[in-house]
Amino acid sequence: MDTMSKTMVDDQIESLELGLQELESLEAPGFWTTVGVSVGVTAASAAAYGSYAVSVATVAT
């Protein structure tokens, strides 16, 4: 392998390692649990508001 190709491969490996280090922070305990609970609460709130809006629209007509 020539020097230029080796340098390109080394740069790609370093880039990949940096990308993996950025993902390690997502492995923090409870991170995905918090995200999941937040999404669930948001979905439930949206559903409740939608139900309320339909009820009000039905009563108003």
GROMACS .gro file of C-alpha atoms in nm:
model
   61
    1MET     CA    1   0.000   0.000   0.000
    2ASP     CA    2   0.145   0.337  -0.091
    3THR     CA    3   0.187   0.622   0.156
    4MET     CA    4  -0.108   0.826   0.028
    5SER     CA    5  -0.351   0.532   0.058
    6LYS     CA    6  -0.224   0.451   0.407
    7THR     CA    7  -0.274   0.813   0.515
    8MET     CA    8  -0.631   0.811   0.380
    9VAL     CA    9  -0.711   0.488   0.566
   10ASP     CA   10  -0.559   0.625   0.887
   11ASP     CA   11  -0.769   0.942   0.854
   12GLN     CA   12  -1.085   0.735   0.806
   13ILE     CA   13  -1.006   0.524   1.112
   14GLU     CA   14  -0.948   0.835   1.325
   15SER     CA   15  -1.275   0.983   1.199
   16LEU     CA   16  -1.463   0.664   1.285
   17GLU     CA   17  -1.312   0.656   1.634
   18LEU     CA   18  -1.424   1.015   1.695
   19GLY     CA   19  -1.775   0.926   1.577
   20LEU     CA   20  -1.790   0.633   1.818
   21GLN     CA   21  -1.673   0.851   2.106
   22GLU     CA   22  -1.961   1.090   2.036
   23LEU     CA   23  -2.207   0.800   2.058
   24GLU     CA   24  -2.072   0.683   2.392
   25SER     CA   25  -2.250   0.969   2.567
   26LEU     CA   26  -2.580   0.819   2.451
   27GLU     CA   27  -2.503   0.510   2.657
   28ALA     CA   28  -2.554   0.701   2.981
   29PRO     CA   29  -2.786   0.514   3.221
   30GLY     CA   30  -3.143   0.631   3.187
   31PHE     CA   31  -3.085   0.837   2.872
   32TRP     CA   32  -3.313   0.632   2.647
   33THR     CA   33  -3.561   0.576   2.930
   34THR     CA   34  -3.601   0.950   2.967
   35VAL     CA   35  -3.638   0.993   2.592
   36GLY     CA   36  -3.900   0.716   2.579
   37VAL     CA   37  -4.101   0.858   2.868
   38SER     CA   38  -4.089   1.205   2.712
   39VAL     CA   39  -4.217   1.074   2.379
   40GLY     CA   40  -4.491   0.877   2.556
   41VAL     CA   41  -4.608   1.176   2.758
   42THR     CA   42  -4.608   1.397   2.449
   43ALA     CA   43  -4.810   1.141   2.251
   44ALA     CA   44  -5.061   1.096   2.534
   45SER     CA   45  -5.100   1.472   2.570
   46ALA     CA   46  -5.155   1.513   2.197
   47ALA     CA   47  -5.415   1.236   2.196
   48ALA     CA   48  -5.596   1.387   2.495
   49TYR     CA   49  -5.600   1.732   2.336
   50GLY     CA   50  -5.724   1.587   2.008
   51SER     CA   51  -6.006   1.410   2.189
   52TYR     CA   52  -6.094   1.731   2.374
   53ALA     CA   53  -6.092   1.936   2.052
   54VAL     CA   54  -6.322   1.688   1.879
   55SER     CA   55  -6.559   1.691   2.178
   56VAL     CA   56  -6.575   2.070   2.185
   57ALA     CA   57  -6.628   2.088   1.809
   58THR     CA   58  -6.908   1.832   1.831
   59VAL     CA   59  -7.084   2.013   2.116
   60ALA     CA   60  -7.044   2.353   1.944
   61THR     CA   61  -7.225   2.236   1.631
   0.00000   0.00000   0.00000
